Structure formats: C-alpha cells, structure tokens
Amino acid sequence: SPSLPPFPPLREFVVTVTPGTYPDEVSWELECGGGIPPQWHLSGGAPFESSIAVPPGTQCVLLMFDSYGDGWDGATWSGVGQQDITLRDGAEGSETFEVPQAPPPSPP
C-alpha cells in the first residue's frame, strides 16, 4: 500500500479571547487545513484561553459571530501568530491567515 506523506511537524499556539463589554454575545470558530470537518478546529466564546497545535503554513479561517449583531464590543481574538482580531460590527465576519513558521532557533 502507498505510504502516506510524513505529517508536518505541529507548532503549538495559545489562543486567548478577551471578554469585551458583552462577552455573552461573542462566539467564534477557528478552522485550519480545509476539509469538512476541518483537520484542525477550535471554537469557543469570550473570555477564552486554550491551545491548538497546527502545522506551519496551514491556511486558517477564523469565523466570528455576535449574537446581538453589533460586533464584539472590544473583545479581541489572539493566537496562531495573530494579534487582537475583532469583529468591528455586524453579526458575523471572518479573517483568513496562514499559520506562521516556527522562529529560527536562537544561537547558543
């Protein structure tokens, strides 16, 4: 049988979401690697802190939802190389990005 290509090394990231003014309205889904269901997936609300391990170079989509429909009211999503993504207004939005490469090892 054909051998599968080697699995790319994973890089672990901490994902944090700040509460903002109305944390109960905030929800989101992170989907990386495409496919249904996506290969790497994380979802939650606000506030939130957890980690996810994904291979560098993988395409990710962050889907953001606000149940009241007026944006995240100051809540921000950070992780996987991204800082302070937010839903400025409306009930939903998305942000697409690529998982960053691991930093080069620091010289001894």
PDB file of C-alpha atoms in Angstrom:
ATOM      1  CA  SER A   1       0.000   0.000   0.000  1.00  0.00           C
ATOM      2  CA  PRO A   2       1.269   3.524  -0.699  1.00  0.00           C
ATOM      3  CA  SER A   3       2.808   5.189   2.312  1.00  0.00           C
ATOM      4  CA  LEU A   4       1.274   8.425   3.496  1.00  0.00           C
ATOM      5  CA  PRO A   5       3.386  11.568   3.226  1.00  0.00           C
ATOM      6  CA  PRO A   6       5.081  12.426   6.511  1.00  0.00           C
ATOM      7  CA  PHE A   7       2.877  14.517   8.744  1.00  0.00           C
ATOM      8  CA  PRO A   8       4.218  18.056   9.046  1.00  0.00           C
ATOM      9  CA  PRO A   9       5.540  18.982  12.476  1.00  0.00           C
ATOM     10  CA  LEU A  10       2.950  20.756  14.592  1.00  0.00           C
ATOM     11  CA  ARG A  11       3.516  24.068  16.305  1.00  0.00           C
ATOM     12  CA  GLU A  12       1.556  24.823  19.452  1.00  0.00           C
ATOM     13  CA  PHE A  13      -0.118  28.186  19.974  1.00  0.00           C
ATOM     14  CA  VAL A  14      -2.063  29.640  22.870  1.00  0.00           C
ATOM     15  CA  VAL A  15      -5.377  31.191  21.832  1.00  0.00           C
ATOM     16  CA  THR A  16      -6.825  33.908  24.061  1.00  0.00           C
ATOM     17  CA  VAL A  17     -10.022  35.903  23.720  1.00  0.00           C
ATOM     18  CA  THR A  18     -10.639  38.964  25.871  1.00  0.00           C
ATOM     19  CA  PRO A  19     -14.176  39.440  27.234  1.00  0.00           C
ATOM     20  CA  GLY A  20     -15.014  42.908  25.885  1.00  0.00           C
ATOM     21  CA  THR A  21     -18.172  44.645  27.140  1.00  0.00           C
ATOM     22  CA  TYR A  22     -20.698  41.916  26.267  1.00  0.00           C
ATOM     23  CA  PRO A  23     -18.868  38.563  26.405  1.00  0.00           C
ATOM     24  CA  ASP A  24     -22.122  36.580  26.269  1.00  0.00           C
ATOM     25  CA  GLU A  25     -22.663  37.731  22.662  1.00  0.00           C
ATOM     26  CA  VAL A  26     -19.277  36.525  21.405  1.00  0.00           C
ATOM     27  CA  SER A  27     -18.590  33.192  19.717  1.00  0.00           C
ATOM     28  CA  TRP A  28     -16.050  32.043  17.151  1.00  0.00           C
ATOM     29  CA  GLU A  29     -14.701  29.035  15.272  1.00  0.00           C
ATOM     30  CA  LEU A  30     -11.150  28.507  14.066  1.00  0.00           C
ATOM     31  CA  GLU A  31     -10.860  26.110  11.120  1.00  0.00           C
ATOM     32  CA  CYS A  32      -7.456  25.190   9.700  1.00  0.00           C
ATOM     33  CA  GLY A  33      -6.393  22.918   6.894  1.00  0.00           C
ATOM     34  CA  GLY A  34      -9.622  22.891   4.911  1.00  0.00           C
ATOM     35  CA  GLY A  35     -11.885  19.902   4.571  1.00  0.00           C
ATOM     36  CA  ILE A  36     -15.226  19.074   6.150  1.00  0.00           C
ATOM     37  CA  PRO A  37     -14.721  18.761   9.040  1.00  0.00           C
ATOM     38  CA  PRO A  38     -11.506  20.796   9.032  1.00  0.00           C
ATOM     39  CA  GLN A  39      -8.325  18.982  10.068  1.00  0.00           C
ATOM     40  CA  TRP A  40      -7.686  21.361  12.961  1.00  0.00           C
ATOM     41  CA  HIS A  41     -10.550  23.036  14.755  1.00  0.00           C
ATOM     42  CA  LEU A  42     -11.093  25.113  17.869  1.00  0.00           C
ATOM     43  CA  SER A  43     -14.162  27.045  18.941  1.00  0.00           C
ATOM     44  CA  GLY A  44     -15.325  28.998  21.934  1.00  0.00           C
ATOM     45  CA  GLY A  45     -16.622  32.231  23.323  1.00  0.00           C
ATOM     46  CA  ALA A  46     -15.245  35.004  25.492  1.00  0.00           C
ATOM     47  CA  PRO A  47     -13.273  35.076  27.651  1.00  0.00           C
ATOM     48  CA  PHE A  48     -11.275  32.076  26.440  1.00  0.00           C
ATOM     49  CA  GLU A  49      -7.833  30.540  26.817  1.00  0.00           C
ATOM     50  CA  SER A  50      -6.668  27.251  25.366  1.00  0.00           C
ATOM     51  CA  SER A  51      -4.084  25.960  22.933  1.00  0.00           C
ATOM     52  CA  ILE A  52      -4.066  24.374  19.493  1.00  0.00           C
ATOM     53  CA  ALA A  53      -1.271  22.639  17.605  1.00  0.00           C
ATOM     54  CA  VAL A  54      -1.212  23.126  13.835  1.00  0.00           C
ATOM     55  CA  PRO A  55       1.461  22.751  11.145  1.00  0.00           C
ATOM     56  CA  PRO A  56       3.133  25.990   9.973  1.00  0.00           C
ATOM     57  CA  GLY A  57       1.994  27.111   6.533  1.00  0.00           C
ATOM     58  CA  THR A  58      -1.560  25.819   7.037  1.00  0.00           C
ATOM     59  CA  GLN A  59      -4.384  28.101   5.893  1.00  0.00           C
ATOM     60  CA  CYS A  60      -6.814  29.056   8.673  1.00  0.00           C
ATOM     61  CA  VAL A  61     -10.155  30.832   8.752  1.00  0.00           C
ATOM     62  CA  LEU A  62     -11.425  32.494  11.905  1.00  0.00           C
ATOM     63  CA  LEU A  63     -15.222  32.800  11.825  1.00  0.00           C
ATOM     64  CA  MET A  64     -16.533  35.410  14.262  1.00  0.00           C
ATOM     65  CA  PHE A  65     -20.130  35.721  15.453  1.00  0.00           C
ATOM     66  CA  ASP A  66     -22.020  38.212  17.584  1.00  0.00           C
ATOM     67  CA  SER A  67     -25.482  37.160  18.730  1.00  0.00           C
ATOM     68  CA  TYR A  68     -26.721  40.748  19.122  1.00  0.00           C
ATOM     69  CA  GLY A  69     -25.388  41.789  15.707  1.00  0.00           C
ATOM     70  CA  ASP A  70     -23.338  44.810  16.775  1.00  0.00           C
ATOM     71  CA  GLY A  71     -19.792  43.428  16.687  1.00  0.00           C
ATOM     72  CA  TRP A  72     -17.619  42.285  19.542  1.00  0.00           C
ATOM     73  CA  ASP A  73     -17.696  45.486  21.666  1.00  0.00           C
ATOM     74  CA  GLY A  74     -13.987  45.411  22.424  1.00  0.00           C
ATOM     75  CA  ALA A  75     -13.440  41.639  22.639  1.00  0.00           C
ATOM     76  CA  THR A  76     -10.331  40.521  20.736  1.00  0.00           C
ATOM     77  CA  TRP A  77      -9.029  37.160  19.500  1.00  0.00           C
ATOM     78  CA  SER A  78      -5.277  36.442  19.586  1.00  0.00           C
ATOM     79  CA  GLY A  79      -3.335  33.332  18.689  1.00  0.00           C
ATOM     80  CA  VAL A  80      -1.684  31.377  15.878  1.00  0.00           C
ATOM     81  CA  GLY A  81       0.520  34.402  15.130  1.00  0.00           C
ATOM     82  CA  GLN A  82      -2.407  36.870  15.035  1.00  0.00           C
ATOM     83  CA  GLN A  83      -2.961  39.718  17.466  1.00  0.00           C
ATOM     84  CA  ASP A  84      -6.197  41.382  18.532  1.00  0.00           C
ATOM     85  CA  ILE A  85      -8.511  40.318  15.700  1.00  0.00           C
ATOM     86  CA  THR A  86     -12.009  41.626  16.352  1.00  0.00           C
ATOM     87  CA  LEU A  87     -15.445  41.781  14.765  1.00  0.00           C
ATOM     88  CA  ARG A  88     -15.869  45.536  14.326  1.00  0.00           C
ATOM     89  CA  ASP A  89     -19.598  45.481  13.634  1.00  0.00           C
ATOM     90  CA  GLY A  90     -22.395  43.225  12.434  1.00  0.00           C
ATOM     91  CA  ALA A  91     -23.388  39.689  13.351  1.00  0.00           C
ATOM     92  CA  GLU A  92     -20.569  37.797  11.651  1.00  0.00           C
ATOM     93  CA  GLY A  93     -17.247  38.143   9.924  1.00  0.00           C
ATOM     94  CA  SER A  94     -14.169  36.153   9.033  1.00  0.00           C
ATOM     95  CA  GLU A  95     -10.417  36.537   8.902  1.00  0.00           C
ATOM     96  CA  THR A  96      -8.142  34.291   6.827  1.00  0.00           C
ATOM     97  CA  PHE A  97      -4.474  33.814   7.625  1.00  0.00           C
ATOM     98  CA  GLU A  98      -1.620  31.340   7.398  1.00  0.00           C
ATOM     99  CA  VAL A  99      -0.047  29.611  10.389  1.00  0.00           C
ATOM    100  CA  PRO A 100       3.378  31.270  10.852  1.00  0.00           C
ATOM    101  CA  GLN A 101       6.584  29.302  10.571  1.00  0.00           C
ATOM    102  CA  ALA A 102       8.445  28.456  13.747  1.00  0.00           C
ATOM    103  CA  PRO A 103      11.053  31.066  14.633  1.00  0.00           C
ATOM    104  CA  PRO A 104      14.600  30.002  13.846  1.00  0.00           C
ATOM    105  CA  PRO A 105      16.373  28.501  16.844  1.00  0.00           C
ATOM    106  CA  SER A 106      18.240  31.129  18.810  1.00  0.00           C
ATOM    107  CA  PRO A 107      22.019  30.925  18.550  1.00  0.00           C
ATOM    108  CA  PRO A 108      23.704  29.223  21.531  1.00  0.00           C
TER     109      PRO A 108
END
